[in-house]
Short mmCIF file of C-alpha atoms in Angstrom, two decimals:
data_model
loop_
_atom_site.label_atom_id
_atom_site.label_comp_id
_atom_site.label_asym_id
_atom_site.label_seq_id
_atom_site.Cartn_x
_atom_site.Cartn_y
_atom_site.Cartn_z
CA MET A 425 7.47 -20.51 18.23
CA THR A 426 7.57 -19.71 21.94
CA TYR A 427 5.06 -17.46 23.68
CA ASN A 428 7.67 -14.71 24.10
CA GLU A 429 8.66 -14.92 20.44
CA HIS A 430 4.99 -14.75 19.48
CA LYS A 431 4.53 -11.62 21.61
CA LYS A 432 7.64 -10.11 20.10
CA PHE A 433 6.40 -10.66 16.54
CA LEU A 434 2.96 -9.32 17.44
CA LEU A 435 4.55 -6.17 18.82
CA ALA A 436 6.73 -5.83 15.73
CA ASP A 437 3.71 -6.32 13.46
CA ASN A 438 1.75 -3.73 15.41
CA LEU A 439 4.58 -1.20 15.13
CA LYS A 440 4.92 -1.86 11.41
CA ALA A 441 1.16 -1.48 10.99
CA ILE A 442 1.26 1.82 12.91
CA ALA A 443 4.13 3.06 10.74
CA VAL A 444 2.30 2.14 7.53
CA SER A 445 -0.88 3.68 8.92
CA PHE A 446 0.99 6.91 9.69
CA LEU A 447 2.55 7.02 6.21
CA SER A 448 -0.85 6.31 4.64
CA VAL A 449 -2.44 9.12 6.64
CA VAL A 450 0.37 11.48 5.59
CA LEU A 451 -0.02 10.47 1.94
CA VAL A 452 -3.81 10.64 1.94
CA SER A 453 -3.67 13.92 3.88
CA ALA A 454 -1.31 15.34 1.27
CA VAL A 455 -3.55 14.24 -1.60
CA LEU A 456 -6.78 15.34 0.05
CA GLY A 457 -5.09 18.51 1.27
CA LEU A 458 -4.10 19.38 -2.30
CA LEU A 459 -7.61 18.62 -3.52
CA MET A 460 -9.17 20.65 -0.74
CA PHE A 461 -6.77 23.53 -1.32
CA SER A 462 -7.60 23.40 -5.04
CA VAL A 463 -11.30 23.62 -4.17
CA ILE A 464 -10.69 26.55 -1.80
CA LYS A 465 -8.40 28.24 -4.32
CA GLU A 466 -10.98 27.81 -7.06
CA HIS A 467 -13.72 29.12 -4.75
CA GLU A 468 -11.64 32.19 -3.84
CA ASP A 469 -10.75 32.75 -7.47
CA ASP A 470 -14.42 32.60 -8.42
CA ARG A 471 -15.25 35.00 -5.58
CA ALA A 472 -12.64 37.48 -6.82
CA ALA A 473 -13.99 37.11 -10.36
CA ASP A 474 -17.53 37.77 -9.05
CA ILE A 475 -16.41 40.97 -7.31
CA LEU A 476 -14.67 42.16 -10.48
CA LEU A 477 -17.72 41.24 -12.54
CA ASN A 478 -19.90 43.34 -10.25
CA VAL A 479 -17.50 46.28 -10.52
CA HIS A 480 -17.49 45.80 -14.30
CA MET A 481 -21.30 46.02 -14.34
CA VAL A 482 -21.23 49.26 -12.29
CA PHE A 483 -18.64 50.85 -14.55
CA LYS A 484 -20.38 49.67 -17.71
CA ASP A 485 -23.71 51.03 -16.47
CA ALA A 486 -22.18 54.37 -15.54
CA GLU A 487 -20.29 54.52 -18.83
CA ALA A 488 -23.48 53.93 -20.81
CA ALA A 489 -25.35 56.60 -18.83
CA LEU A 490 -22.60 59.22 -19.18
CA ASP A 491 -22.00 58.50 -22.89
CA HIS A 492 -25.72 58.81 -23.55
CA LEU A 493 -25.96 62.20 -21.85
CA ASN A 494 -22.78 63.54 -23.45
CA SER A 495 -24.17 62.59 -26.85
CA LYS A 496 -27.08 65.09 -26.34
CA SER A 497 -24.79 68.10 -26.49
CA TYR A 498 -26.58 70.07 -23.80
CA LEU A 499 -24.63 73.25 -23.01
CA ALA A 500 -26.73 74.57 -20.15
CA CYS A 501 -28.58 73.14 -17.18
CA SER A 502 -32.07 73.48 -18.67
CA GLU A 503 -35.28 71.70 -17.68
CA GLU A 504 -34.93 69.58 -20.79
CA ASN A 505 -31.40 68.58 -19.74
CA LEU A 506 -32.57 67.80 -16.22
CA ASN A 507 -35.42 65.65 -17.48
CA GLU A 508 -33.05 63.69 -19.70
CA MET A 509 -30.68 63.24 -16.76
CA ARG A 510 -33.58 61.96 -14.62
CA ARG A 511 -34.76 59.58 -17.33
CA THR A 512 -31.23 58.24 -17.65
CA LEU A 513 -30.95 57.82 -13.87
CA PHE A 514 -34.24 55.91 -13.83
CA ARG A 515 -32.96 53.48 -16.45
CA SER A 516 -29.63 53.00 -14.70
CA ARG A 517 -29.15 50.17 -12.17
CA PHE A 518 -26.04 51.33 -10.39
CA VAL A 519 -26.03 55.13 -10.61
CA LYS A 520 -27.50 56.97 -7.62
CA GLU A 521 -27.15 60.59 -8.81
CA ILE A 522 -26.14 62.46 -11.97
CA GLY A 523 -24.68 65.97 -12.08
CA PHE A 524 -24.02 68.48 -14.90
CA PHE A 525 -20.89 70.66 -15.00
CA GLY A 526 -20.03 73.89 -16.73
CA ASP A 527 -16.94 76.01 -16.41
CA GLY A 528 -15.57 73.72 -13.70
CA LYS A 529 -18.67 74.02 -11.53
CA LEU A 530 -21.57 71.71 -10.66
CA LEU A 531 -24.59 73.50 -12.07
CA CYS A 532 -27.38 71.02 -11.42
CA SER A 533 -28.13 67.44 -10.45
CA THR A 534 -31.04 65.03 -10.70
CA TYR A 535 -31.97 65.39 -7.00
CA LEU A 536 -30.82 68.93 -6.21
CA GLY A 537 -32.13 70.41 -9.42
CA ILE A 538 -30.65 73.68 -10.67
CA LEU A 539 -28.29 75.03 -8.04
CA LYS A 540 -28.70 78.63 -7.05
CA GLN A 541 -25.08 78.63 -6.03
CA PRO A 542 -22.92 76.43 -8.31
CA ILE A 543 -20.34 74.24 -6.53
CA ASP A 544 -16.71 74.28 -7.54
CA GLU A 545 -15.44 71.00 -8.90
CA ALA A 546 -12.94 69.37 -6.51
CA ILE A 547 -9.60 68.04 -7.68
CA PRO A 548 -10.12 64.34 -8.63
CA ASP A 549 -8.27 61.57 -6.82
CA PHE A 550 -7.07 60.23 -10.16
CA GLU A 551 -7.77 60.32 -13.88
CA THR A 552 -7.79 57.35 -16.21
CA SER A 553 -5.99 57.08 -19.49
CA LEU A 554 -9.32 57.89 -21.21
CA GLY A 555 -9.63 61.18 -19.34
CA ASP A 556 -12.29 59.98 -16.89
CA ALA A 557 -11.99 61.50 -13.44
CA PHE A 558 -12.66 59.60 -10.19
CA TRP A 559 -13.34 60.80 -6.68
CA ILE A 560 -13.14 58.06 -4.01
CA ASN A 561 -15.04 58.33 -0.70
CA THR A 562 -16.09 61.86 -1.53
CA PRO A 563 -18.73 63.68 0.65
CA LEU A 564 -22.01 63.96 -1.26
CA GLU A 565 -23.97 67.22 -1.47
CA LEU A 566 -27.16 65.19 -1.74
CA PHE A 567 -26.79 64.11 1.91
CA ASP A 568 -25.35 67.35 3.25
CA ASN A 569 -21.87 65.89 3.07
CA GLN A 570 -22.85 63.28 5.70
CA SER A 571 -22.47 60.39 3.29
CA LYS A 572 -19.60 59.43 1.03
CA GLY A 573 -19.50 57.75 -2.33
CA THR A 574 -17.49 57.05 -5.46
CA ILE A 575 -17.97 59.58 -8.28
CA ALA A 576 -16.98 59.13 -11.92
CA LYS A 577 -16.97 62.03 -14.42
CA ARG A 578 -16.87 61.88 -18.19
CA GLY A 579 -17.31 64.97 -20.32
CA ARG A 580 -19.85 67.40 -18.78
CA TYR A 581 -21.56 64.84 -16.53
CA ASN A 582 -20.65 62.94 -13.39
CA ALA A 583 -22.31 59.91 -11.77
CA VAL A 584 -22.40 58.78 -8.13
CA LEU A 585 -21.78 55.03 -8.28
CA ASP A 586 -23.67 52.57 -6.11
CA MET A 587 -20.63 50.44 -5.25
CA ASP A 588 -22.00 49.04 -1.97
CA ALA A 589 -25.10 47.64 -3.66
CA VAL A 590 -22.91 45.52 -5.91
CA ILE A 591 -19.85 44.65 -3.83
CA GLY A 592 -21.98 44.30 -0.72
CA LEU A 593 -21.33 45.32 2.85
CA ASN A 594 -21.59 41.66 3.81
CA PHE A 595 -18.30 40.81 2.16
CA SER A 596 -15.32 40.33 4.45
CA GLN A 597 -12.92 43.20 3.96
CA ASP A 598 -10.12 40.92 2.77
CA TRP A 599 -9.85 42.57 -0.64
CA ALA A 600 -8.89 45.88 -2.17
CA LEU A 601 -10.09 47.36 -5.46
CA PHE A 602 -7.57 49.70 -7.07
CA TYR A 603 -6.76 51.53 -10.28
CA LYS A 604 -3.37 50.88 -11.84
CA GLY A 605 -2.08 54.07 -13.38
CA ASP A 606 1.28 55.78 -13.00
CA ARG A 607 0.76 54.71 -9.43
CA LEU A 608 -1.83 52.65 -7.56
CA PHE A 609 -5.07 54.39 -6.59
CA HIS A 610 -7.34 52.78 -4.01
CA MET A 611 -10.99 52.57 -5.06
CA ALA A 612 -12.76 50.28 -2.53
CA GLY A 613 -12.18 47.66 0.12
CA ASN A 614 -9.26 47.39 2.54
CA ALA A 615 -6.56 49.82 1.43
CA ASN A 616 -3.93 47.93 3.45
CA LEU A 617 -4.21 44.99 1.05
CA MET A 618 -3.09 46.93 -2.01
CA PRO A 619 0.18 45.88 -3.65
CA GLN A 620 3.16 48.00 -2.71
CA ARG A 621 4.25 48.79 -6.24
CA ALA A 622 2.70 49.86 -9.49
CA GLY A 623 3.92 46.92 -11.56
CA VAL A 624 1.04 44.82 -10.33
CA ALA A 625 0.59 43.09 -13.66
CA SER A 626 3.96 41.39 -13.22
CA LEU A 627 3.33 40.46 -9.59
CA ASP A 628 3.53 36.65 -9.22
CA THR A 629 1.67 34.82 -6.50
CA SER A 630 2.49 31.23 -5.53
CA TYR A 631 -0.02 28.49 -6.33
CA PHE A 632 -0.10 27.63 -2.65
CA SER A 633 -0.91 31.21 -1.69
CA LEU A 634 -4.40 32.59 -1.20
CA HIS A 635 -3.18 36.04 -2.22
CA LEU A 636 -4.95 36.70 -5.53
CA ILE A 637 -4.56 39.64 -7.90
CA LYS A 638 -6.98 39.85 -10.81
CA CYS A 639 -7.67 42.61 -13.28
CA ASP A 640 -10.80 43.17 -15.33
CA GLU A 641 -10.47 42.10 -18.96
CA TYR A 642 -12.23 45.17 -20.35
CA TYR A 643 -11.19 47.75 -17.78
CA SER A 644 -7.67 46.31 -17.61
CA ALA A 645 -6.38 48.99 -15.25
CA THR A 646 -9.05 48.12 -12.67
CA CYS A 647 -7.67 45.38 -10.47
CA LEU A 648 -8.56 43.47 -7.31
CA SER A 649 -6.17 42.28 -4.64
CA VAL A 650 -7.46 39.53 -2.32
CA VAL A 651 -5.79 38.17 0.81
CA SER A 652 -8.36 35.59 1.84
CA ASP A 653 -9.56 35.79 5.42
CA LYS A 654 -8.84 32.45 7.12
CA GLY A 655 -11.76 32.79 9.50
CA ARG A 656 -14.19 33.28 6.61
CA ILE A 657 -12.67 30.31 4.75
CA PHE A 658 -12.96 28.12 7.85
CA ASN A 659 -16.64 29.01 8.30
CA ILE A 660 -17.37 28.24 4.64
CA HIS A 661 -15.43 24.96 4.49
CA LYS A 662 -15.68 23.64 8.05
CA GLY A 663 -17.98 20.85 6.86
CA LYS A 664 -15.25 19.70 4.48
CA LEU A 665 -12.68 19.92 7.28
CA VAL A 666 -14.80 17.65 9.50
CA LEU A 667 -15.10 15.19 6.61
CA PHE A 668 -11.34 15.49 6.06
CA VAL A 669 -10.63 14.54 9.69
CA CYS A 670 -13.08 11.63 9.47
CA VAL A 671 -11.35 10.36 6.34
CA MET A 672 -7.99 10.60 8.12
CA LEU A 673 -9.25 8.58 11.08
CA MET A 674 -10.83 6.00 8.79
CA THR A 675 -7.64 5.79 6.75
CA ALA A 676 -5.56 5.27 9.88
CA ALA A 677 -7.89 2.57 11.22
CA LEU A 678 -8.31 0.78 7.89
CA THR A 679 -4.63 0.76 6.92
CA HIS A 680 -3.62 -0.39 10.40
CA MET A 681 -6.15 -3.21 10.29
CA LEU A 682 -5.22 -4.29 6.75
CA MET A 683 -1.47 -4.11 7.39
CA PHE A 684 -1.67 -5.89 10.72
CA ASN A 685 -3.83 -8.65 9.22
CA TYR A 686 -1.48 -8.91 6.23
CA LEU A 687 1.54 -9.28 8.50
CA ARG A 688 -0.24 -11.86 10.64
CA ARG A 689 -1.31 -13.74 7.56
CA ARG A 690 2.23 -13.51 6.24
CA ARG A 691 3.41 -15.17 9.45
CA SER A 692 0.79 -17.91 9.23
CA LEU A 693 1.94 -21.43 8.52
CA GLU A 694 0.04 -21.53 5.26
CA SER A 695 1.59 -18.31 3.95
CA ARG A 696 5.11 -19.10 5.15
CA ILE A 697 5.09 -22.58 3.64
CA SER A 698 3.62 -21.46 0.31
CA ARG A 699 6.13 -18.63 0.13
CA GLY A 700 8.95 -20.89 1.32
CA LEU A 701 8.42 -23.34 -1.53
CA LYS A 702 8.89 -20.51 -4.01
CA THR A 703 11.78 -18.76 -2.27
CA GLY A 704 13.93 -21.68 -1.13
CA LYS A 705 13.23 -21.58 2.58
CA PHE A 706 13.08 -25.36 2.72
CA TYR A 707 16.47 -27.08 2.96
CA CYS A 708 17.80 -30.60 3.40
CA LEU A 709 19.60 -32.32 6.25
CA TYR A 710 20.96 -35.83 6.01
CA GLN A 711 20.85 -38.52 8.71
CA PRO A 712 23.22 -41.41 8.10
CA PHE A 713 22.24 -45.05 8.48
CA VAL A 714 24.84 -47.73 9.10
CA ILE A 715 25.51 -51.44 9.11
CA LEU A 716 24.83 -52.18 12.78
CA LYS A 717 27.55 -54.85 13.10
CA SER A 718 30.36 -52.65 11.76
CA GLY A 719 29.07 -49.09 12.12
CA GLU A 720 29.96 -48.36 8.50
CA VAL A 721 27.89 -45.54 6.98
CA VAL A 722 26.26 -46.88 3.83
CA GLY A 723 23.46 -44.39 3.22
CA CYS A 724 21.40 -41.48 4.47
CA GLU A 725 17.84 -40.35 4.78
CA VAL A 726 17.06 -36.92 3.35
CA LEU A 727 15.12 -34.89 5.93
CA SER A 728 13.27 -31.64 5.26
CA ARG A 729 13.73 -28.55 7.36
CA PHE A 730 12.37 -25.03 7.12
CA GLU A 731 13.54 -21.63 8.34
CA ASP A 732 12.68 -18.10 7.28
CA GLU A 733 12.93 -14.64 8.79
CA PHE A 734 10.37 -15.63 11.42
CA GLY A 735 12.35 -18.65 12.55
CA PRO A 736 12.06 -22.41 12.00
CA ILE A 737 8.94 -24.49 11.42
CA TYR A 738 9.35 -28.09 12.52
CA PRO A 739 8.33 -31.08 10.36
CA ASP A 740 5.43 -32.08 12.61
CA GLU A 741 3.98 -28.61 11.82
CA PHE A 742 4.78 -28.11 8.15
CA ILE A 743 4.14 -31.66 6.89
CA PRO A 744 0.38 -31.57 7.72
CA GLN A 745 0.19 -28.07 6.26
CA VAL A 746 1.83 -29.17 3.01
CA LYS A 747 -0.78 -31.91 2.76
CA GLU A 748 -3.61 -29.48 3.47
CA LEU A 749 -2.34 -27.07 0.80
CA GLY A 750 -2.23 -29.87 -1.74
CA LYS A 751 1.45 -29.16 -2.46
CA THR A 752 2.88 -32.58 -1.57
CA TRP A 753 4.29 -33.29 -5.02
CA GLU A 754 5.71 -29.78 -5.42
CA PHE A 755 7.33 -30.15 -2.00
CA THR A 756 8.73 -33.58 -2.88
CA THR A 757 10.28 -32.46 -6.16
CA VAL A 758 11.86 -29.39 -4.51
CA MET A 759 13.47 -31.53 -1.79
CA ILE A 760 14.69 -34.26 -4.19
CA GLU A 761 16.22 -31.73 -6.58
CA SER A 762 17.92 -29.85 -3.74
CA ALA A 763 19.35 -33.02 -2.18
CA MET A 764 20.54 -34.54 -5.45
CA THR A 765 22.30 -31.31 -6.38
CA ALA A 766 24.07 -31.05 -3.01
CA LEU A 767 25.10 -34.74 -2.88
CA ASN A 768 26.38 -34.72 -6.46
CA GLU A 769 28.41 -31.56 -5.94
CA ASN A 770 30.17 -32.84 -2.81
CA LYS A 771 33.13 -34.92 -4.00
CA ASP A 772 33.42 -36.75 -0.66
CA ILE A 773 30.03 -38.42 -0.98
CA PRO A 774 30.86 -41.85 -2.49
CA GLU A 775 29.28 -43.42 -5.52
CA CYS A 776 26.58 -46.04 -5.06
CA PHE A 777 25.65 -44.42 -1.72
CA LYS A 778 22.12 -45.21 -0.59
CA VAL A 779 19.99 -42.05 -0.57
CA SER A 780 16.50 -42.29 0.87
CA PHE A 781 13.67 -39.82 0.16
CA ASN A 782 10.33 -39.59 1.97
CA LEU A 783 7.23 -39.50 -0.23
CA PHE A 784 3.63 -38.86 0.68
CA PRO A 785 1.30 -41.84 0.19
CA SER A 786 -1.13 -39.53 -1.62
CA ASP A 787 1.51 -38.90 -4.29
CA PHE A 788 1.29 -42.49 -5.34
CA MET A 789 -2.22 -41.77 -6.56
CA GLN A 790 -0.93 -39.20 -9.07
CA ASP A 791 0.35 -39.88 -12.56
CA GLU A 792 3.10 -37.30 -12.04
CA LEU A 793 4.89 -39.83 -9.85
CA LEU A 794 5.69 -41.89 -12.91
CA ASP A 795 7.69 -38.94 -14.24
CA LEU A 796 10.80 -39.30 -12.06
CA ASP A 797 13.19 -39.87 -14.95
CA TRP A 798 14.64 -36.43 -14.29
CA VAL A 799 15.91 -37.74 -10.94
CA LEU A 800 17.70 -40.56 -12.73
CA ASP A 801 19.21 -38.00 -15.11
CA MET A 802 20.62 -36.15 -12.08
CA ASN A 803 22.08 -39.33 -10.58
CA ASP A 804 25.67 -38.73 -11.69
CA LYS A 805 27.14 -40.86 -8.89
CA LYS A 806 24.81 -43.81 -9.41
CA PHE A 807 23.29 -43.50 -5.93
CA LYS A 808 20.95 -46.24 -4.81
CA LEU A 809 17.77 -44.21 -4.69
CA VAL A 810 15.27 -45.33 -2.06
CA LEU A 811 11.72 -43.98 -1.91
CA GLU A 812 10.25 -44.18 1.60
CA ILE A 813 6.50 -44.36 2.04
CA THR A 814 4.48 -44.55 5.23
CA GLU A 815 2.01 -47.38 5.62
CA ASP A 816 -1.35 -46.08 4.47
CA GLU A 817 -4.63 -47.37 3.13
CA GLN A 818 -3.98 -45.42 -0.08
CA LEU A 819 -1.12 -47.78 -0.90
CA ALA A 820 -3.64 -50.63 -1.20
CA THR A 821 -5.20 -49.13 -4.33
CA ALA A 822 -4.49 -50.55 -7.76
CA SER A 823 -3.22 -47.14 -8.91
CA ALA A 824 -0.64 -46.95 -6.12
CA VAL A 825 0.57 -50.50 -6.71
CA LYS A 826 0.90 -49.72 -10.43
CA HIS A 827 2.99 -46.63 -9.74
CA ILE A 828 5.24 -48.41 -7.25
CA LYS A 829 5.93 -51.25 -9.68
CA ALA A 830 6.65 -48.74 -12.45
CA LEU A 831 9.18 -46.94 -10.25
CA LYS A 832 10.86 -50.19 -9.24
CA SER A 833 11.20 -51.10 -12.89
CA ARG A 834 13.14 -47.85 -13.43
CA GLY A 835 15.63 -48.76 -10.72
CA PHE A 836 14.17 -47.08 -7.62
CA TRP A 837 14.16 -49.03 -4.36
CA MET A 838 11.19 -48.88 -2.02
CA ALA A 839 11.04 -48.73 1.78
CA ILE A 840 8.07 -48.84 4.16
CA ASP A 841 8.64 -46.13 6.80
CA ASP A 842 7.47 -46.27 10.45
CA PHE A 843 6.54 -49.92 10.08
CA GLY A 844 4.37 -51.25 12.87
CA VAL A 845 2.49 -48.05 13.80
CA GLY A 846 0.48 -47.39 10.67
CA TYR A 847 -1.87 -49.28 8.42
CA SER A 848 -0.43 -52.84 8.36
CA ASN A 849 -1.44 -55.38 5.79
CA LEU A 850 0.77 -58.39 5.17
CA SER A 851 -0.72 -59.19 1.78
CA GLN A 852 -0.17 -55.55 0.75
CA LEU A 853 3.50 -55.74 1.75
CA LYS A 854 3.89 -58.88 -0.33
CA SER A 855 2.37 -57.20 -3.37
CA LEU A 856 4.58 -54.12 -3.05
CA LYS A 857 7.79 -56.16 -2.86
CA CYS A 858 9.75 -53.45 -1.03
CA GLU A 859 13.49 -53.69 -0.39
CA PHE A 860 13.41 -52.23 3.12
CA LEU A 861 11.21 -52.10 6.21
CA LYS A 862 12.02 -49.33 8.70
CA ILE A 863 11.17 -50.22 12.31
CA ASP A 864 9.52 -47.22 13.99
CA ARG A 865 11.64 -45.53 16.66
CA SER A 866 8.97 -46.13 19.33
CA PHE A 867 9.82 -49.84 19.31
CA VAL A 868 13.55 -49.17 19.72
CA MET A 869 13.14 -46.57 22.48
CA ASP A 870 11.16 -49.05 24.62
CA MET A 871 13.75 -51.83 24.35
CA GLU A 872 15.55 -50.93 27.59
CA ASP A 873 12.31 -51.17 29.52
CA HIS A 874 11.47 -54.51 27.89
CA SER A 875 7.97 -53.23 27.18
CA ILE A 876 5.30 -55.07 25.25
CA ARG A 877 5.96 -52.85 22.25
CA SER A 878 9.68 -53.73 22.13
CA SER A 879 8.85 -57.43 22.39
CA LEU A 880 7.21 -57.13 18.96
CA ILE A 881 10.55 -56.52 17.24
CA PRO A 882 11.33 -60.26 16.86
CA HIS A 883 7.95 -60.66 15.15
CA ILE A 884 8.82 -57.81 12.78
CA VAL A 885 12.13 -59.59 12.06
CA SER A 886 10.20 -62.75 11.23
CA ILE A 887 7.90 -60.81 8.86
CA ALA A 888 10.95 -59.29 7.16
CA ASP A 889 12.55 -62.71 6.74
CA GLU A 890 9.32 -64.07 5.27
CA LEU A 891 9.07 -61.13 2.85
CA ARG A 892 12.83 -61.21 2.18
CA VAL A 893 13.28 -57.52 2.91
CA THR A 894 16.03 -55.75 4.80
CA LEU A 895 15.29 -54.09 8.16
CA ILE A 896 16.44 -50.63 9.22
CA ALA A 897 15.88 -49.71 12.86
CA GLU A 898 15.14 -46.02 13.52
CA GLY A 899 15.89 -44.10 16.71
CA VAL A 900 19.01 -45.98 17.84
CA GLU A 901 20.52 -43.77 20.54
CA ASN A 902 22.95 -45.97 22.53
CA THR A 903 25.20 -48.99 22.18
CA GLU A 904 22.91 -51.24 24.27
CA GLN A 905 20.09 -50.75 21.78
CA CYS A 906 22.51 -51.30 18.93
CA GLN A 907 23.84 -54.55 20.32
CA GLU A 908 20.39 -55.93 21.07
CA LEU A 909 19.24 -55.14 17.52
CA VAL A 910 22.33 -56.93 16.17
CA ASN A 911 21.41 -59.92 18.27
CA MET A 912 17.94 -59.87 16.68
CA ASN A 913 19.54 -59.92 13.19
CA VAL A 914 18.51 -56.35 12.30
CA GLU A 915 21.01 -55.34 9.60
CA TYR A 916 20.85 -51.53 9.45
CA GLY A 917 20.33 -48.81 12.01
CA GLN A 918 19.68 -45.08 12.03
CA GLY A 919 19.69 -42.69 14.98
CA TRP A 920 21.63 -40.19 17.04
CA LEU A 921 24.16 -42.85 18.01
CA PHE A 922 25.46 -42.72 14.44
CA GLY A 923 24.72 -39.09 13.66
CA LYS A 924 22.07 -36.42 13.98
CA PRO A 925 20.47 -34.84 10.90
CA GLN A 926 23.36 -32.83 9.45
CA THR A 927 24.54 -30.79 6.50
CA VAL A 928 26.02 -32.49 3.45
CA GLU A 929 29.51 -31.35 4.51
CA ASN A 930 29.15 -32.94 7.93
CA LEU A 931 27.73 -36.06 6.32
CA ALA A 932 30.85 -36.33 4.19
CA ASN A 933 32.98 -36.09 7.35
CA THR A 934 30.86 -38.76 9.06
CA ILE A 935 31.31 -41.09 6.08
CA ASP A 936 35.05 -40.49 6.00
CA LEU A 937 35.35 -41.14 9.75
CA SER A 938 33.39 -44.41 9.47
CA PHE A 939 35.67 -45.59 6.66
CA GLN A 940 38.76 -44.81 8.75
CA THR A 941 37.33 -46.64 11.77
CA HIS A 942 36.17 -49.68 9.87
#
């Protein structure tokens, strides 16, 4: 992979990581936003319930006080009546003043005593279904009409209710308490927040709205409308908002890091090769080898190649990685199966064609190597199957020799690849009894310069004659090299002069052309 391609993939990975990070932030924001809204909604709902509970306590206290006094059946504003009114006021938590009425006039009260001049009863703001009368924000005689309060009257007595002590002046005025009768009557709070119609019980509010309407369970006509003040909510929950932002930033950073590392790891050699073995990213090319004297194509070497969405990986990169991953046998079986299938299916590939596969020396240490009968079962065209192995110290072990002999007994031919550059041991070659020795391309490439390396080829020919094995020269690129190898009695050759690594279709054309020529 070139530097520019590497930069391009890094940029693409970074953009993908940013996109995933953004989507993660959106998703986490949505989830946390819903959770946070649920918390806020629950908090506001509890607050509304608390306000209603406080109102309920005021009404219940006033109701108990007024019912107690009405049960005494006092008909006049006597000292005894006044004393009972004062005792009742003392016991009450939320009643500030109690008055006694007769003939539509206020005759006495707990603080004013018996009035010398009775006060006419004002018209109430509204009456409940039980006949209780209410005056809202009414001037109080107790404070020379300088103060206002809520008054409730039942029977012959009225009570000034201490609404502020319960609801509290410290509450934000983002609520309205009202009575639901034939129309809506405002009782406390912000009158502008009252519903616009009397059918409040049927008024639906969206789950995602902070507009709440709740009615008391006992005093069902007493209801509360809340339109939550955003400033108050922010002040209460700003700590959560800071945490929310921190979580978003951490989510963005973490998802970007994880995704970017995942994409980089996915592009790593190890990941690409492991994934490629499972998804068919490895494929086969076939390089023909010929009889040097005639140029007739008599066989091919199966070569492995790799390409995925990130581009190709060359053999000098993926072969060491396959070894490091310990997947040499898996790799070998995938390539053999793929090549055998392609060669069998192409009708232009002749029978008895020599097909050469490269094996890892380490595979010869494994018992699985003895199980290649499935390759023979696939050999519909009776190909001459050649297993190429590179010279290696591992081949000198008794286990490797045993496996090689077992394979030869099943009909496989053996070839020593890259002969002359690896671990060379003449006695080992004799014990292996291979059919072919492949002269490494480095010897052939130096022939035109008559280098010391190329001068070793005649010695390799002598070794081959002594071992009675056939030589195949690799890396033949021009006719001069070909002719010189013929003169040295090298029988077979392989290289770009006869064909580059090619698809099975092109190999069939190369074979056909060589038959026509020769």
